[in-house]
Short mmCIF file of C-alpha atoms and ligand atoms in Angstrom, two decimals:
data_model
loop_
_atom_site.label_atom_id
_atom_site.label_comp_id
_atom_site.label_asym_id
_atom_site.label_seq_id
_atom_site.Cartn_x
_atom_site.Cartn_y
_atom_site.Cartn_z
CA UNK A 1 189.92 41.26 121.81
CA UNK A 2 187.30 40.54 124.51
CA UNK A 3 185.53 37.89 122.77
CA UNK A 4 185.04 34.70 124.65
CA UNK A 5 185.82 31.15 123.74
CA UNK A 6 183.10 30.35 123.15
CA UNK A 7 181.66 32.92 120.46
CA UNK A 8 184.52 31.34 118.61
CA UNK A 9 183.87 28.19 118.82
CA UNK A 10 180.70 26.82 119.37
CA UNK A 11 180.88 23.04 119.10
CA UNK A 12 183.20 23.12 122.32
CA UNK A 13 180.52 23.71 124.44
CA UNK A 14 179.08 20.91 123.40
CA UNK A 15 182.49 19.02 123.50
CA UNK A 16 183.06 19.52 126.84
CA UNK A 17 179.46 18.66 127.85
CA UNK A 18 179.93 15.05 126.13
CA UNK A 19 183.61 14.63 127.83
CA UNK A 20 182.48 15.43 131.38
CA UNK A 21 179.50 12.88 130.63
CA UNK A 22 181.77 10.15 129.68
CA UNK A 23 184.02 10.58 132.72
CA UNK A 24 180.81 10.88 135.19
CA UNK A 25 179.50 7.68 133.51
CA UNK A 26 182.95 5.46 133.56
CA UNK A 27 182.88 7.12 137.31
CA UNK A 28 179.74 5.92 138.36
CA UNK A 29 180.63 2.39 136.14
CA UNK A 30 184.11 2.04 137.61
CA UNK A 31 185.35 2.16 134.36
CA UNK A 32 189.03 3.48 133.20
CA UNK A 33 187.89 6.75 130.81
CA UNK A 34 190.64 5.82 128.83
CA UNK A 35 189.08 3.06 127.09
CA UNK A 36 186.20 5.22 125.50
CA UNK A 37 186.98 7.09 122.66
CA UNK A 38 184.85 9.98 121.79
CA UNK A 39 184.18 10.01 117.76
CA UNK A 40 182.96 13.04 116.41
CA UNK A 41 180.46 11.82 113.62
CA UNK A 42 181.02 14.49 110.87
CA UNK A 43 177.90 13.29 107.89
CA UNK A 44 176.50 16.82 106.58
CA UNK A 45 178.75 19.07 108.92
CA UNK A 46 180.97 21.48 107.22
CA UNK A 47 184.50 21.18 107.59
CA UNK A 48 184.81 24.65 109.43
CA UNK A 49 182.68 23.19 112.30
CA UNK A 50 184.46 19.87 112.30
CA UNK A 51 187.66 21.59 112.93
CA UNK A 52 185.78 23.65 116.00
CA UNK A 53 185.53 20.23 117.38
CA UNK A 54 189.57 19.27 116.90
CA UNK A 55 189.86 22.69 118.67
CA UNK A 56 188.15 21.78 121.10
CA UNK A 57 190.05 18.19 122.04
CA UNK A 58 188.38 15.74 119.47
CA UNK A 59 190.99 13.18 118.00
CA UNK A 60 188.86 11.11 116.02
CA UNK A 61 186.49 11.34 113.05
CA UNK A 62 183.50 9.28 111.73
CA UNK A 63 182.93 9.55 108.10
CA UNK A 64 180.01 7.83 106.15
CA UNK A 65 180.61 8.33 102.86
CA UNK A 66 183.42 8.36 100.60
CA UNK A 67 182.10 11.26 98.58
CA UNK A 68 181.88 13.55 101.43
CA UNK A 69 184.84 12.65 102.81
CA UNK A 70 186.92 13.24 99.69
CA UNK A 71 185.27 16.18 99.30
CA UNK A 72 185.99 17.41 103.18
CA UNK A 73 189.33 15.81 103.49
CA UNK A 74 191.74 18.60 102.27
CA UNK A 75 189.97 21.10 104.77
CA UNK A 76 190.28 19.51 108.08
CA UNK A 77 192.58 20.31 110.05
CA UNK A 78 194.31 16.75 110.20
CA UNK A 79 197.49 17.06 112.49
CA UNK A 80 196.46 15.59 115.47
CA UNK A 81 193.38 13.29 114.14
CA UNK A 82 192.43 10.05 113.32
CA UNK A 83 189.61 9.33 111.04
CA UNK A 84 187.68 5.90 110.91
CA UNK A 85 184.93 4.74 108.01
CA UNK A 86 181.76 4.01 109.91
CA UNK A 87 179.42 4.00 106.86
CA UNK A 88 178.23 1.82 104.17
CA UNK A 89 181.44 1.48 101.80
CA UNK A 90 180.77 0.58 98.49
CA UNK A 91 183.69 -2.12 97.12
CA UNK A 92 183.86 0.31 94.02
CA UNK A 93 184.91 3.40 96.70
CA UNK A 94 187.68 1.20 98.89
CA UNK A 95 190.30 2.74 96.37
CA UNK A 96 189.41 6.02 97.17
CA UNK A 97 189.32 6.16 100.70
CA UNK A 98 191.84 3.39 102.12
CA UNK A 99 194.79 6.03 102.47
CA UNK A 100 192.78 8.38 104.01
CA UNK A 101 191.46 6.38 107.21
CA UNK A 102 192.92 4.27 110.04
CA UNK A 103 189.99 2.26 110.75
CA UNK A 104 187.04 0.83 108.45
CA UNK A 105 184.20 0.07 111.02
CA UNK A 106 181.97 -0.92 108.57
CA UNK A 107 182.94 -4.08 107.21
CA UNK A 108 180.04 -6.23 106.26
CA UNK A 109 180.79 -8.91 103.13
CA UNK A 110 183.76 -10.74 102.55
CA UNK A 111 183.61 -8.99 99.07
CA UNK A 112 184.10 -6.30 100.60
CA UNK A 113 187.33 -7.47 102.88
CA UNK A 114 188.75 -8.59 99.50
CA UNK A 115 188.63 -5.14 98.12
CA UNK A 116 189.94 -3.77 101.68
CA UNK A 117 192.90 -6.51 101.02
CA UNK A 118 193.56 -6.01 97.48
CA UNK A 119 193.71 -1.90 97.85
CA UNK A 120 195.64 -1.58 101.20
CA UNK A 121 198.19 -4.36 99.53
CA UNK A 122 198.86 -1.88 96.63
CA UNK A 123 200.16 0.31 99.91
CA UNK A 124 201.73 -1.99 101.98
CA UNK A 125 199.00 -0.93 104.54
CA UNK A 126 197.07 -3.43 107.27
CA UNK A 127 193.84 -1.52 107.64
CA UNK A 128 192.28 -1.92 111.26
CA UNK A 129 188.65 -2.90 110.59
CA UNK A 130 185.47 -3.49 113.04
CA UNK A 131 182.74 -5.98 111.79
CA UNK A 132 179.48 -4.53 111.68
CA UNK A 133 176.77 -6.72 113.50
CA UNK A 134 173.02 -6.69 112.45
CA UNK A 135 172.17 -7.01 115.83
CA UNK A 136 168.32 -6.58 115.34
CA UNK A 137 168.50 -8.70 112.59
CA UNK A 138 166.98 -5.80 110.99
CA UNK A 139 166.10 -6.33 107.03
CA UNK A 140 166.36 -2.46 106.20
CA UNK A 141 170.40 -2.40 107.92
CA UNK A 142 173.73 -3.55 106.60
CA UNK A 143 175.83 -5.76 109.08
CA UNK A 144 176.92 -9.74 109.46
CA UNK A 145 174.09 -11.55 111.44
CA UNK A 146 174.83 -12.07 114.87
CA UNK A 147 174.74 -16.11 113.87
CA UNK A 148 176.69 -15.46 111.36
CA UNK A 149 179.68 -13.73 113.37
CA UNK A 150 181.95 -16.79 113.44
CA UNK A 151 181.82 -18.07 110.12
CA UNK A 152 181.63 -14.68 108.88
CA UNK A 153 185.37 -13.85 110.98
CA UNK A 154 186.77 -17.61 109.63
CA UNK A 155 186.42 -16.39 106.23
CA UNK A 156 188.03 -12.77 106.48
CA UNK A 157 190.78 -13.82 108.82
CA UNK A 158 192.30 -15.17 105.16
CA UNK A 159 193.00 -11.43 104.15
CA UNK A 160 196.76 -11.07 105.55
CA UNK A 161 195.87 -6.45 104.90
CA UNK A 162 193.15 -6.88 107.51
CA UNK A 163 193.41 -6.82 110.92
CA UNK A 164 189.96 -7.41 112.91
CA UNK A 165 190.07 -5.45 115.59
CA UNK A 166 186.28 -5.73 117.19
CA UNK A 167 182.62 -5.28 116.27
CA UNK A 168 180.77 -2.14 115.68
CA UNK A 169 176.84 -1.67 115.71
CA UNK A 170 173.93 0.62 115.49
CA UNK A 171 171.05 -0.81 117.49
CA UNK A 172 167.31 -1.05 116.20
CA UNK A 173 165.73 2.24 117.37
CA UNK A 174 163.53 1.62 120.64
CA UNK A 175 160.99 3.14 122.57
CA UNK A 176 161.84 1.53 125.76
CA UNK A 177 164.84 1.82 127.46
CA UNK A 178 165.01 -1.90 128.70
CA UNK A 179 165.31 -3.40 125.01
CA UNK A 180 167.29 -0.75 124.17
CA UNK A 181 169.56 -1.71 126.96
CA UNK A 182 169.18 -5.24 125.62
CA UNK A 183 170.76 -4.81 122.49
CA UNK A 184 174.14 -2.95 123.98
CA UNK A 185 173.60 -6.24 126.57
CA UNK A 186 174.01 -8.76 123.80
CA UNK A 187 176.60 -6.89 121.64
CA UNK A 188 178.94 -6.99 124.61
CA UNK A 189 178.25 -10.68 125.24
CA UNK A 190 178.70 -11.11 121.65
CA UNK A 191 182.16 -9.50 121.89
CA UNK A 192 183.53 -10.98 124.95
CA UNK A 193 182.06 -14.83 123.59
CA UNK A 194 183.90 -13.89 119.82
CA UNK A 195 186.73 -12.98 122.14
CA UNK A 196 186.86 -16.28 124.12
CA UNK A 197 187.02 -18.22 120.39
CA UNK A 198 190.24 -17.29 119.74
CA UNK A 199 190.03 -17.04 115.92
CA UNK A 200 192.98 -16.76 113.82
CA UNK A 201 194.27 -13.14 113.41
CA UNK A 202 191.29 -11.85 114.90
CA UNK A 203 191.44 -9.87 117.70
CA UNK A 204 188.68 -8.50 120.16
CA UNK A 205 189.52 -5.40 122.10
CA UNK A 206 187.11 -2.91 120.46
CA UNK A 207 183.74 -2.69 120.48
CA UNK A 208 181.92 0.86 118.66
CA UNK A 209 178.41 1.50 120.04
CA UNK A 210 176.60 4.23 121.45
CA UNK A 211 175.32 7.74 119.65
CA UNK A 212 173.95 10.83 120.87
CA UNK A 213 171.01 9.15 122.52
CA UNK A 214 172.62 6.53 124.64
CA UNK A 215 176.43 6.49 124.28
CA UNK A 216 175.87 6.72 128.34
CA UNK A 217 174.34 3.29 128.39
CA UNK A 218 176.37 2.21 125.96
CA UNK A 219 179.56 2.62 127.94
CA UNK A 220 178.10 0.84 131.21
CA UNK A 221 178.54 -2.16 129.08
CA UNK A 222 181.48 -1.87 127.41
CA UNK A 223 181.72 0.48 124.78
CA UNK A 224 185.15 1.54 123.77
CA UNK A 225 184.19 4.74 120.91
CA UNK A 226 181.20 6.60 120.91
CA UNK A 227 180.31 7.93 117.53
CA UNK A 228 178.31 11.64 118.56
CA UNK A 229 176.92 13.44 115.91
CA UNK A 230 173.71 15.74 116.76
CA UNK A 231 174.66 16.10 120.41
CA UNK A 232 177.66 17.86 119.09
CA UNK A 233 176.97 19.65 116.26
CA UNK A 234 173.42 20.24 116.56
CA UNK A 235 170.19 18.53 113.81
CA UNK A 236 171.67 17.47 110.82
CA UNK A 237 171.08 19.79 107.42
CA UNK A 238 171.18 17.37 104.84
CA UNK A 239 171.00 20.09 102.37
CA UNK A 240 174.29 21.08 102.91
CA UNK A 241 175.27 17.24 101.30
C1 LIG B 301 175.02 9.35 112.03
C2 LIG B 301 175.72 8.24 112.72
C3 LIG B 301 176.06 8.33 114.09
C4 LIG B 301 175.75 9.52 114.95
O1 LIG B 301 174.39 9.64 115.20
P1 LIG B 301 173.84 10.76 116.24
O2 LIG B 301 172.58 10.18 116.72
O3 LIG B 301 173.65 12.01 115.43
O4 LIG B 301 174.84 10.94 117.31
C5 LIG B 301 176.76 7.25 114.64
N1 LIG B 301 177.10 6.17 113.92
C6 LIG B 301 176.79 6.05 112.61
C7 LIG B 301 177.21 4.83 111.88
C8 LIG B 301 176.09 7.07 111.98
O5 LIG B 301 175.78 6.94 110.67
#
């Protein structure tokens, strides 16, 4: 067989391309590559192709919903691989997915942190969960209010199956770099002032921001997982859903 690596497996091109970018950016940010975790977002990619990307080095997935991800779960090749929750979860779906996933980035209601409790209790699980900020105060997007944050954190640090790990966000899209720059800005102040509260059985060492367009910006300040979808695997089909 002469065929290259690459015929074979396509995403880990890409792969590779992303992982040297993260190192050159902690590099030039004097920052330990370590700390960022590179999330392969899977919504609309076929499990075949999300496997290419295990393959190729990737240890943790991003799913969005709990449809696809039942639906997907069987086929992935699971062995080495993490997978996190990173869309909106309906309370109705918790049941579903809560055995399936180490992390639910997505929390956004205490009605939902209930369910989260009530489900992973049934297991005897504590389910690592990010809060999801509305940083843009955006009507149209799911996530607590930035002014919100602490009262929001006071009320789930109650549920003894949760354990708050961080915050995660998706930014307003922005023409300009600068505001767009702003946003990771006040995320990461947001997470290091949360941090300095000392809530309760809440803990701050994870913060979730950055996508294909800026994950590079988003790690010079602070990001610890980059959630990469297109950049990896290419536009979205959403036929294939
Ligand atoms: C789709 C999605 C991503 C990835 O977006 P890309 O721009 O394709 O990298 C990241 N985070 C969340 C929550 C998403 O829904």
């Amino acid at each position: 067989m002469t065929t290259s690596p690459c015929n074979e497996n396509p995403v880990a091109q890409q792969v590779a391309r992303i992982q040297a970018e993260i190192l050159e950016t902690c590099a030039a940010c004097g920052r330990d590559p370590s700390t960022v975790r590179l999330m392969a977002v899977t919504k609309t990619v076929e499990p075949e192709r999300v496997n290419q990307a295990i393959a190729a080095g990737v240890r943790l997935l991003g799913e969005n919903k709990a449809q696809e991800l039942l639906a997907k779960y069987e086929a992935y090749h699971k062995d080495q691989v993490e997978i996190h929750f990173i869309g909106h979860l309906q309370t109705n779906k918790v049941r579903q997915i809560v055995d399936k996933v180490t992390m639910i980035q997505s929390l956004d209601s205490v009605h939902l942190a209930a369910e989260i409790d009530k489900q992973c209790a049934k297991l005897g699980k504590v389910m690592d969960c990010l809060v999801e900020v509305n940083v843009g105060s955006e009507l149209t997007k799911s996530g607590v209010e930035p002014q919100r944050l602490v009262d929001f954190l006071g009320e789930v640090s109650q549920f003894s199956q949760l354990r708050v790990r961080g915050l995660m966000a998706i930014p307003p899209v922005c023409e300009d770099e600068l505001e767009a720059e702003r946003y990771f800005s006040d995320l990461h102040k947001l997470f290091v002032d949360i941090g300095g509260e000392k809530i309760d059985n809440i803990n701050m060492d994870l913060l979730s921001m950055g996508m294909s367009g800026d994950y590079r910006m988003a790690i010079k300040h602070g990001s610890n997982i980059v959630r990469i979808g297109t950049a990896m695997f290419g536009h979205r089909n959403y036929a294939n859903q």
